[in-house]
XYZ file of C-alpha atoms in Angstrom:
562
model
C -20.423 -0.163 -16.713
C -19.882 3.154 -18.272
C -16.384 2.986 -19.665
C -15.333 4.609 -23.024
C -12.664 3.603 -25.134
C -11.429 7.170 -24.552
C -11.451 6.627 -20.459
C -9.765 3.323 -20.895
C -7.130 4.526 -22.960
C -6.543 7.440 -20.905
C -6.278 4.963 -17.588
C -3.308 3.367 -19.484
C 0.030 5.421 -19.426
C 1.656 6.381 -21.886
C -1.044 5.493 -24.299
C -1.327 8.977 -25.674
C -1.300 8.775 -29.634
C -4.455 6.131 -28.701
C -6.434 9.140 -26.834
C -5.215 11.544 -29.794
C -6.874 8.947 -32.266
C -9.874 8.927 -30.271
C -10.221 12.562 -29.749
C -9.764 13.268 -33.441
C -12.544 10.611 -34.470
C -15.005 12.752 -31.818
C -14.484 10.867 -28.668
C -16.128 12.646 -25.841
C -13.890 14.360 -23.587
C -16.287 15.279 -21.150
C -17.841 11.571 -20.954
C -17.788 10.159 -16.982
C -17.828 6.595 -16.454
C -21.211 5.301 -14.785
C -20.092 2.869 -12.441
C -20.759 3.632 -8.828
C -24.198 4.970 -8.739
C -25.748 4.989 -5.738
C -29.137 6.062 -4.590
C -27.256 8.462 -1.871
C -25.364 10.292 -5.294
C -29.065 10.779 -6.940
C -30.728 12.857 -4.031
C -31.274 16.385 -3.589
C -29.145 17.844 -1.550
C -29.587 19.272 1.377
C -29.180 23.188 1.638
C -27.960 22.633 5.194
C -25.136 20.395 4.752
C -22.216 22.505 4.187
C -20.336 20.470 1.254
C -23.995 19.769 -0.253
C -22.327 22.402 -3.130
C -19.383 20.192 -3.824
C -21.578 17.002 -3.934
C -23.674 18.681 -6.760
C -20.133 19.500 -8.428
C -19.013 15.669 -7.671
C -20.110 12.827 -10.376
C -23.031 11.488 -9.058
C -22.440 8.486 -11.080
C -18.812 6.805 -10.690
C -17.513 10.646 -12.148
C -13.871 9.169 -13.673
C -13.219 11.788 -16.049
C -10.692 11.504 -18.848
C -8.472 13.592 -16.799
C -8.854 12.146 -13.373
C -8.184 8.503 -15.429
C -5.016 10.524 -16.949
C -4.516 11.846 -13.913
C -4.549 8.988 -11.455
C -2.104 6.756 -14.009
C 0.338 10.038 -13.139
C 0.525 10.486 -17.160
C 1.373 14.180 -17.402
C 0.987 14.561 -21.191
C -2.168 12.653 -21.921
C -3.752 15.187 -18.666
C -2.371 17.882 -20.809
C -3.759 16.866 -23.731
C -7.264 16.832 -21.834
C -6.895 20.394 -20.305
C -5.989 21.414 -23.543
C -8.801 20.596 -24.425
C -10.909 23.028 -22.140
C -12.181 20.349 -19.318
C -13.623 20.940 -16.248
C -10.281 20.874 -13.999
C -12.649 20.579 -10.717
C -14.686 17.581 -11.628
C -14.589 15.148 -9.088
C -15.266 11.375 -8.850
C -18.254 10.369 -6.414
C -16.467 9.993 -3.647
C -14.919 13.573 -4.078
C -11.403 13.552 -5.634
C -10.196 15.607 -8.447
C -7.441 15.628 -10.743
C -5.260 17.753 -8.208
C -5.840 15.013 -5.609
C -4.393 12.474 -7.421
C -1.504 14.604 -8.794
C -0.559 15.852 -5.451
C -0.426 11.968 -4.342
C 1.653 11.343 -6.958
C 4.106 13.823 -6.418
C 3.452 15.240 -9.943
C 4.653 18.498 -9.263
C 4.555 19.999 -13.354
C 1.218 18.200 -13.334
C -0.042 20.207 -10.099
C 1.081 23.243 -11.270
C -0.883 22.680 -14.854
C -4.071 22.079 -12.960
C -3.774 24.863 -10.678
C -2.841 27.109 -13.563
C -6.076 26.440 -14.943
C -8.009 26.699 -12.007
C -8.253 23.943 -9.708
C -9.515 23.792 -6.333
C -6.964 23.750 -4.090
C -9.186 23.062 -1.186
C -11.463 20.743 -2.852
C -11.775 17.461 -0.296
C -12.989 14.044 -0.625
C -16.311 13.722 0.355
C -18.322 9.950 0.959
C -15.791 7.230 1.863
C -16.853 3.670 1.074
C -18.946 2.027 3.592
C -18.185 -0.903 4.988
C -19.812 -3.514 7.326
C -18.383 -2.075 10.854
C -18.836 1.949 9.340
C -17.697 4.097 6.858
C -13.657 4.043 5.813
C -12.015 6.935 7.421
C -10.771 9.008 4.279
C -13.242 11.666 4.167
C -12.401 15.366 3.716
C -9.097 15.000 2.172
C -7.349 17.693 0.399
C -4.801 17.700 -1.995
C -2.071 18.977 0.905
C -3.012 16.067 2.713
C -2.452 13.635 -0.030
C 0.902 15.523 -0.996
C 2.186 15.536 2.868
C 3.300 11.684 3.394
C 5.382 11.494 -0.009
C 5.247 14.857 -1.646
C 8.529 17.072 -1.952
C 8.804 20.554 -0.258
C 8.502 22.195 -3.659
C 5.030 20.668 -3.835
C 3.980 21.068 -0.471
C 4.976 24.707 -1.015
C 3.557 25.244 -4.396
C -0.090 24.280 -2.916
C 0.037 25.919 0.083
C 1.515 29.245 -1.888
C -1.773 27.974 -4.032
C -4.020 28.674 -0.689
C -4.495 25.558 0.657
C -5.186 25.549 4.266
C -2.400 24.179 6.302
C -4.153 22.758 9.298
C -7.341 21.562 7.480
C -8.778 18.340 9.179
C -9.910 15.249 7.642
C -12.624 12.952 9.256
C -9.771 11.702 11.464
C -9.191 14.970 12.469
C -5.490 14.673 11.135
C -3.441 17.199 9.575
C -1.234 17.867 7.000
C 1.536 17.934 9.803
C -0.061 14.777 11.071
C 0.265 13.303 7.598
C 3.506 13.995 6.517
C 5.387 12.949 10.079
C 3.067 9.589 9.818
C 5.073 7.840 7.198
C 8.768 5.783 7.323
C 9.494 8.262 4.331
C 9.022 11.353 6.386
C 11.012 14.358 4.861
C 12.801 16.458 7.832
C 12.239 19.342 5.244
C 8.675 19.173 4.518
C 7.676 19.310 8.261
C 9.932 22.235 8.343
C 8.452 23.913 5.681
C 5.092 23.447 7.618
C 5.788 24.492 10.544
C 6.982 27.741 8.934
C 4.228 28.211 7.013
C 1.958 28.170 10.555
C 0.979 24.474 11.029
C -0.567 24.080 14.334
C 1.173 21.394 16.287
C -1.692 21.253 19.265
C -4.592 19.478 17.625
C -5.513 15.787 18.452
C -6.408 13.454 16.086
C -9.878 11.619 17.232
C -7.765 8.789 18.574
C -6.067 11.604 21.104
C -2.527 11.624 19.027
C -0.674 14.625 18.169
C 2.045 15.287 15.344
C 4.662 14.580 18.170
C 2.430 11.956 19.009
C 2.999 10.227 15.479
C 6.413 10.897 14.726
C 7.730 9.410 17.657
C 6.056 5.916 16.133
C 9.231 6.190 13.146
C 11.341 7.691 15.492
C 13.456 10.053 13.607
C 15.344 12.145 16.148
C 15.263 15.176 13.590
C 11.699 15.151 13.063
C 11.110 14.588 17.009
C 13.298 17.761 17.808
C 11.599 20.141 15.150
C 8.186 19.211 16.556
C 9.255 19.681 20.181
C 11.264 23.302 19.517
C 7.690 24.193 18.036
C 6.345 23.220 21.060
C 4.364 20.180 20.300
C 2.801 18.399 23.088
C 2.963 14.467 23.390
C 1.532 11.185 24.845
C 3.035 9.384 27.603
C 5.600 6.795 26.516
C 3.994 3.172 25.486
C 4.480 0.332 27.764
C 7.115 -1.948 26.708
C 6.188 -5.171 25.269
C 5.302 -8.523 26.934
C 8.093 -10.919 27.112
C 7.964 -13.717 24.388
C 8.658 -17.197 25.304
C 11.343 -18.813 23.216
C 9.856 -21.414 20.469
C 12.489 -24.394 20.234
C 12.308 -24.753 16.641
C 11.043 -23.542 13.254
C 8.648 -25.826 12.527
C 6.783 -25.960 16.305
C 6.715 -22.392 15.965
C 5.234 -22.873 12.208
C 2.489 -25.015 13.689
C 1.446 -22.678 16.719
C 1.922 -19.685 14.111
C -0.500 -21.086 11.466
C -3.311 -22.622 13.624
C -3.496 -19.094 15.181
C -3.898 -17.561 11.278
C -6.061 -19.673 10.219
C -8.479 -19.529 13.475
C -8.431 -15.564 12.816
C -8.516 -15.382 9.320
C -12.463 -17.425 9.501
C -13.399 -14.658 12.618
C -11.888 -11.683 10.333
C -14.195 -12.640 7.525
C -16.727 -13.514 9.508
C -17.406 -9.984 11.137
C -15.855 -7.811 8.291
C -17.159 -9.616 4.746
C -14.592 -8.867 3.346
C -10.829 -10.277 1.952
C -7.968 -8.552 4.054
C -4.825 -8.656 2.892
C -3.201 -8.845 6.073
C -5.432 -11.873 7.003
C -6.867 -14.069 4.366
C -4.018 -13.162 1.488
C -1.074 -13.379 4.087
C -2.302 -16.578 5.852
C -2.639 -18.123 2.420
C 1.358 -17.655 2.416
C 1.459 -19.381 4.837
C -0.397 -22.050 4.554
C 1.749 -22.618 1.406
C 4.793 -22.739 3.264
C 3.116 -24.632 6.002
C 2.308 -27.272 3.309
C 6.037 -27.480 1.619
C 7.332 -27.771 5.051
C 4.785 -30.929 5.562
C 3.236 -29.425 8.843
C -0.352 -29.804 9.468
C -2.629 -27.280 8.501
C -6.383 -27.182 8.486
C -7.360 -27.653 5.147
C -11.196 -27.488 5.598
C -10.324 -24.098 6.801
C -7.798 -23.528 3.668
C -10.409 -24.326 1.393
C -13.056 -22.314 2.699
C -10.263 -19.386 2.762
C -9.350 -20.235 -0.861
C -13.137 -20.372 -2.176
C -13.839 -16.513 -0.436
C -11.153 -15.203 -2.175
C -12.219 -16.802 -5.567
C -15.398 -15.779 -4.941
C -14.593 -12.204 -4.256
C -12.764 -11.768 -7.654
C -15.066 -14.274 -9.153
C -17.557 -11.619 -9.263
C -15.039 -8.921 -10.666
C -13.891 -9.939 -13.509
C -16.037 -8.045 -16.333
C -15.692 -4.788 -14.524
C -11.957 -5.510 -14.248
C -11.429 -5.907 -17.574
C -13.175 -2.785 -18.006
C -10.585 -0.712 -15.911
C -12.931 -0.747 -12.926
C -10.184 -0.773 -10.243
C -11.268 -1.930 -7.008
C -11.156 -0.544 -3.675
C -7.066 -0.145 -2.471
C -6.334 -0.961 -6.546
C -3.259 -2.070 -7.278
C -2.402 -3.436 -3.946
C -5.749 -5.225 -3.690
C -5.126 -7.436 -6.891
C -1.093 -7.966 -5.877
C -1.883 -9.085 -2.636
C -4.830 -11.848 -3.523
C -3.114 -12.434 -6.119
C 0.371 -13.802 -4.125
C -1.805 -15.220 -2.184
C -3.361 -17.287 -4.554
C 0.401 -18.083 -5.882
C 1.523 -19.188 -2.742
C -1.390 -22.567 -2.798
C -0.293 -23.055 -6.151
C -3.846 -22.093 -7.469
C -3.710 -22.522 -11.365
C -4.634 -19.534 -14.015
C -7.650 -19.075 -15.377
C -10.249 -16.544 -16.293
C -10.431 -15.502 -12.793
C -6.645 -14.577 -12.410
C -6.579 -13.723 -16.055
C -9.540 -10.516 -15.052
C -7.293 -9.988 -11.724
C -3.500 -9.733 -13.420
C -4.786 -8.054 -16.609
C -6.177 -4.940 -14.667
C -3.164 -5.096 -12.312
C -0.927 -5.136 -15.311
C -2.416 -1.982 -16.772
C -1.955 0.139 -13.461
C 1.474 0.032 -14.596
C 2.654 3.093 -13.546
C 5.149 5.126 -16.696
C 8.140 4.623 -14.553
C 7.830 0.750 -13.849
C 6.261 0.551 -10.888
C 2.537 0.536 -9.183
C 3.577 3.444 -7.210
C 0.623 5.583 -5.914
C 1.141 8.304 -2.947
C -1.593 9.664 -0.862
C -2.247 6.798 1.474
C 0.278 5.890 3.536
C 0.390 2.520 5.081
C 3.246 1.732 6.543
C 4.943 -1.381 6.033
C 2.708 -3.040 4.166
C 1.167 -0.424 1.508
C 4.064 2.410 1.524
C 7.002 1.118 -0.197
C 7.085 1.773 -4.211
C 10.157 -0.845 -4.865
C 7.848 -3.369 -3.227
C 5.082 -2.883 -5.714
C 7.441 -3.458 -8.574
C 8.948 -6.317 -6.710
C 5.613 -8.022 -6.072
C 3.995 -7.066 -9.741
C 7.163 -8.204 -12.075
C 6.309 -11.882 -10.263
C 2.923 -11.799 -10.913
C 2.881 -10.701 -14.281
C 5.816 -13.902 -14.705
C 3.419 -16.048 -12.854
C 0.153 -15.345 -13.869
C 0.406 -13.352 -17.051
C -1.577 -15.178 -20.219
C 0.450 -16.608 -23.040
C -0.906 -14.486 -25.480
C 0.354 -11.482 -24.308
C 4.115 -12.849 -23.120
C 5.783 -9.869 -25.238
C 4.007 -7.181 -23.566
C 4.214 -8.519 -20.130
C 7.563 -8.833 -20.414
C 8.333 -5.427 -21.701
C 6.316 -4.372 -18.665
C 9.060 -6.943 -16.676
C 11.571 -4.887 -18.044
C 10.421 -1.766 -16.807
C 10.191 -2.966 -13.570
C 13.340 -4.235 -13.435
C 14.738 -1.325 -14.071
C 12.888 0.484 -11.991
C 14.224 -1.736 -8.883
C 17.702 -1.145 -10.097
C 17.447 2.711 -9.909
C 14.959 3.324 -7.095
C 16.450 4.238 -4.171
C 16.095 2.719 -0.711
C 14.684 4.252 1.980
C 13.615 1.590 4.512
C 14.073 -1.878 5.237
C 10.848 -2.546 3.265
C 13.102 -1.013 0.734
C 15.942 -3.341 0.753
C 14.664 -6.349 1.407
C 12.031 -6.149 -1.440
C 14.935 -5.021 -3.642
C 16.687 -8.007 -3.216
C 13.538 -10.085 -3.768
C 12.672 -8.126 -7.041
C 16.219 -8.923 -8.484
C 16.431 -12.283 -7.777
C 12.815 -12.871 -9.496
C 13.629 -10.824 -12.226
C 16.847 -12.721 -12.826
C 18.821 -9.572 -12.445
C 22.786 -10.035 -12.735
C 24.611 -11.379 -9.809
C 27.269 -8.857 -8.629
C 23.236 -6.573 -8.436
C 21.932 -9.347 -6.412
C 24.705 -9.765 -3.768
C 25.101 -6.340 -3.794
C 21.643 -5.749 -2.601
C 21.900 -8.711 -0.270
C 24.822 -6.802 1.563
C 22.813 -3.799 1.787
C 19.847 -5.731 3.360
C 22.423 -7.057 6.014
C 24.038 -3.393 7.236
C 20.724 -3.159 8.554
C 20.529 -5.833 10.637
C 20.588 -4.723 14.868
C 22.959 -6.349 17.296
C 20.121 -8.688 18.476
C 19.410 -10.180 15.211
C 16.709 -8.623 13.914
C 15.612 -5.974 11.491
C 13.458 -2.606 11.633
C 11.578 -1.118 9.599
C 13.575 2.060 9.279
C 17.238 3.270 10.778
C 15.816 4.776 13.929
C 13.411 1.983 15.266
C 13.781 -1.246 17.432
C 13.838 -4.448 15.732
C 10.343 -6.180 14.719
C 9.653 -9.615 13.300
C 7.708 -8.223 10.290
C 11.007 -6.567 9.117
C 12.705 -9.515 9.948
C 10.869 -11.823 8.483
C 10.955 -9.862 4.852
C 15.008 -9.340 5.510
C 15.223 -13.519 6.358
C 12.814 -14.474 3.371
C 14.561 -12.394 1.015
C 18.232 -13.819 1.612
C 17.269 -17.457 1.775
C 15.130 -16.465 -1.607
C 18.030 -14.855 -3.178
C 20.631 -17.478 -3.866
C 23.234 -15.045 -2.705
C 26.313 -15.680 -1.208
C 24.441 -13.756 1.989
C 22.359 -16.425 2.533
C 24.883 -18.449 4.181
C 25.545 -15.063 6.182
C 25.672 -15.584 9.601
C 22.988 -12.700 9.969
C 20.862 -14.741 8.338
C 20.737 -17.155 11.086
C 20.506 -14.907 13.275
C 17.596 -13.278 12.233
C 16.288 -16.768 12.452
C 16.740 -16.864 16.044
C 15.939 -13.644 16.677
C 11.911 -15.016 15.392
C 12.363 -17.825 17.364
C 12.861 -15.858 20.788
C 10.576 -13.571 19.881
C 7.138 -15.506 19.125
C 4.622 -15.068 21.345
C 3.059 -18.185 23.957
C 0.152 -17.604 21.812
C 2.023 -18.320 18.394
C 1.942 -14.861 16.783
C 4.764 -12.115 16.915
C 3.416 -8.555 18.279
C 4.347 -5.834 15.497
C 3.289 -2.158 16.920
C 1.243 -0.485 14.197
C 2.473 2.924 13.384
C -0.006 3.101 10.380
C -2.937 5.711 10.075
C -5.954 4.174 10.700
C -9.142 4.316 8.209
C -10.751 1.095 8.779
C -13.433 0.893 11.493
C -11.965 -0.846 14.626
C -13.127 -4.594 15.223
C -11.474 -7.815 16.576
C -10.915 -10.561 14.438
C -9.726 -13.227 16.489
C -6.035 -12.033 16.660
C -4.313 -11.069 19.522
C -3.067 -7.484 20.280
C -5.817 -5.186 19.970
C -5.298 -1.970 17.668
C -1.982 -3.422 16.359
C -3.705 -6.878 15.447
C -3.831 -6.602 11.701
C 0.499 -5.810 11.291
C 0.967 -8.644 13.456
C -0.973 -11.197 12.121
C 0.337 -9.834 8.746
C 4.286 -10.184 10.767
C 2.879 -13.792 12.327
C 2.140 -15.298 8.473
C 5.579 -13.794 6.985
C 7.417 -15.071 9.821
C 6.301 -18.628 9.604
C 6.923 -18.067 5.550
C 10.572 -16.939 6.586
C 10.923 -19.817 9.289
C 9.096 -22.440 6.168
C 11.831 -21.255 3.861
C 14.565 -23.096 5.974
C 12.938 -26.521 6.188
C 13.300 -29.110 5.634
C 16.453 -29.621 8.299
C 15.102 -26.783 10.681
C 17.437 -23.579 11.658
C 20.882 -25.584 10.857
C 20.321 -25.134 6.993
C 20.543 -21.281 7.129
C 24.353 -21.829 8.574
C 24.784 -23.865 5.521
């Protein structure tokens, strides 16, 4: 596959006397791993394309450089060491990122200014998304300003646009750094400031017709609203207001309406995409789980079929895992399958072995899988979930062998979950989960239960920040996570009423309807699950709500007042 002791080494943080060792026995520094050729990467190019120069400059094979390896495991001194060391600073990986792309999505600010010292691009996009079977992935022509704009502090976003970089670029989406950094639950009133003052357009459209006032009105943060509309940013009209949900009379009939529905799409999803989704097959193997403890009827012809496409995907993985070949979405790929997999009590073995060894080792230096760039939200924003979710996979699926390291990394996510701080509901409730599985001390625990339950609205449910309405995928994490916790909240009565506030809000057709407020990158399909472009968050909110609803069986609602 290409990979060099060097380039593995330099993938793991804080590995740097290893790279020093290599270096002074003549590793090459210059060496690019081979993976990812394709027969696109080995033609000519053509004189009329206008980024045809940047594709020659690109790695036509795979193109991981030591330093974009150092530089996407946010390890400032090993990337140092490298540009020490006289290397190209504007190499770029196939699909067109450089070592300021993945800095800038990091937040790395000493690490942006090192690269740009040297010489890096600051306009330097991504070029070739992967394709997939409905089209190409939208994430082409990405700067670094865009990657910095969702997460990145106003000293960074200043320091590259001081740096030149062009403040109302476009990407394939036709969205903007504005665009960008208002489209995110951890939006920074100062960064679209600094924007705006620096001559960000608010006018443009993205290709879906939505404008920067367009997208910040989907997190609702009255500060951010007002500074787009003073600038004179046009918007949509308002959206309709939902349909009205018919009240389920129990947990486990709206269990049983909510799986059958999951398991129905999750067959269609694969079916037209190929592919595992997380918010499909990974999150209707939850529940199913729960469905199972809870002894309500599932289809398990279905489950097995569901079960044998995700072995299968990894299944074919596992030597270019071990190699530090992350897949597509990395970290949160492998954390998602991987609960998944947990949650029907599949066994390790060499399979999960490949999958939780590579997750292990995108350990970021401060605890947690955190990466920027790409924000998700809920589901792939929140850095306090990743360290949640990975300290219980490396406890559940990490090999004997290694037990001291893995729990040294345990440690470092622990403490990482009891300094972070909490943004969004996504925040706390993941918080609380993370302590409990990391057996964190109790006055931490109920501590972090209270601050999931200040939260909660007057009609029982949870957002998923301050300044939204209540939604049942927020809900469902804040119910999970104090029935999981063993706190003294758990017999809250908030917690029973966030049980009834899922149980009045389920849909005839068993799922809950989440709005997505997500930027899209996926090409469009239906997959068998109700609610058009905001199908994937609810089906995603459907499987965590009957997880939540499973988790107060047997004995239905009246054992959360207990």
């Amino acid at each position: 596959q290409g990979m060099t002791p060097l380039l593995i080494a330099a993938s793991n943080a804080g590995s740097i006397e290893i790279v020093r060792l290599l270096l002074a026995k003549g590793a090459d520094v210059n060496a690019t791993r081979a993976s990812g050729t394709t027969a696109a990467a080995a033609e000519a190019p053509d004189p009329n394309d206008p980024l045809a120069k940047r594709r020659k400059h690109s790695g036509g094979a795979g193109g991981y450089t030591p330093l974009i390896t150092a530089a996407s495991a946010n390890d400032l001194e090993t990337a140092r060491l490298f540009v020490e060391k006289g290397v190209d600073v504007n190499a770029a990986t196939r699909r067109g990122d450089t070592a300021l792309h993945f800095a800038a999505g990091a937040g790395n600010l000493a690490m942006v200014k090192l690269l740009l010292a040297k010489g890096a691009d600051v306009n330097a996009a991504t070029l070739d998304a992967i394709p997939v079977r409905k089209g190409p992935i939208g994430l082409n022509h990405l700067t670094a300003l865009m990657y910095a704009a969702p997460y990145g502090t106003p000293d960074l976003v200043r320091t590259l646009i001081d740096a030149g970089a062009q403040i109302n670029a476009k990407d394939i989406r036709d969205m903007t750094p504005l665009m960008l950094a208002v489209a995110s639950e951890t939006q920074n009133p100062d960064v679209v400031r600094l924007l705006l003052a620096k001559g960000a357009d608010v006018k443009p459209k993205s290709v879906m017709g939505e404008t920067a006032l367009d997208w910040a009105k989907k997190f609702g943060n009255p500060e951010v609203i007002r500074l787009l509309q003073e600038a004179g940013a046009p918007g949509s009209a308002e959206e309709q207001a939902d349909a009205a949900a018919a009240e389920t009379a129990d947990a486990r009939a709206a269990m049983s309406k909510a799986v059958a529905l999951l398991q129905r799409s999750s067959t269609e999803f694969f079916k037209e995409s190929g592919c595992v989704g997380c918010h499909h097959q990974n999150f209707t193997a939850m529940a199913v789980g729960a469905a199972r403890k809870a002894g309500i009827r599932i289809d398990e012809t279905a489950a097995e079929e569901q079960l044998k496409v995700v072995k299968t995907q990894w299944m074919g993985a596992q030597e270019p895992l071990l190699q530090r070949l992350d897949p597509p979405g990395a970290s949160d790929t492998l954390s998602f399958s991987l609960l998944g997999l947990a949650a029907v009590d599949y066994p390790a073995d060499a399979v999960t072995d490949a999958m939780v060894l590579n997750f292990a080792a995108e350990q970021t230096l401060d605890g947690s899988w955190c990466y920027g760039a790409i924000a998700r939200s809920p589901i792939s924003e929140g850095c306090i979930a990743r360290a949640a979710i990975g300290a219980r996979l490396l406890q559940l699926y990490g090999p004997p062998g290694m037990k001291a390291e893995f729990d040294q990394r345990i440690k470092r996510a622990r403490n990482y979950l009891l300094e972070a701080p909490t943004k969004t509901t996504d925040d706390l409730a993941m918080r609380l989960l993370g302590l409990k599985w990391v057996a964190a001390e109790k006055e931490a625990i109920g501590s972090a239960a209270q601050a999931l339950l200040q939260q909660q609205h007057s009609d029982g449910g949870w957002a998923g920040n301050r300044y939204l309405a209540s939604d049942a995928y927020s809900t469902s994490q804040a119910v999970y996570a104090l029935g999981e916790s063993g706190a003294e909240a758990a017999k809250d009565a908030g917690h029973r009423r966030g049980i009834e506030f899922l149980l009045k809000t389920q849909q005839p057709d068993g799922s809950w309807h989440v709005k997505s407020r997500a930027v899209k990158f996926q090409p469009y399909f239906q997959s068998g699950f109700p609610h058009d472009h905001d199908q994937w968050i609810s089906a995603a909110a459907t499987a965590l709500a009957t997880v939540a609803l499973g988790n107060t069986l047997p004995g239905g609602v009246e054992r959360a007042a207990r």
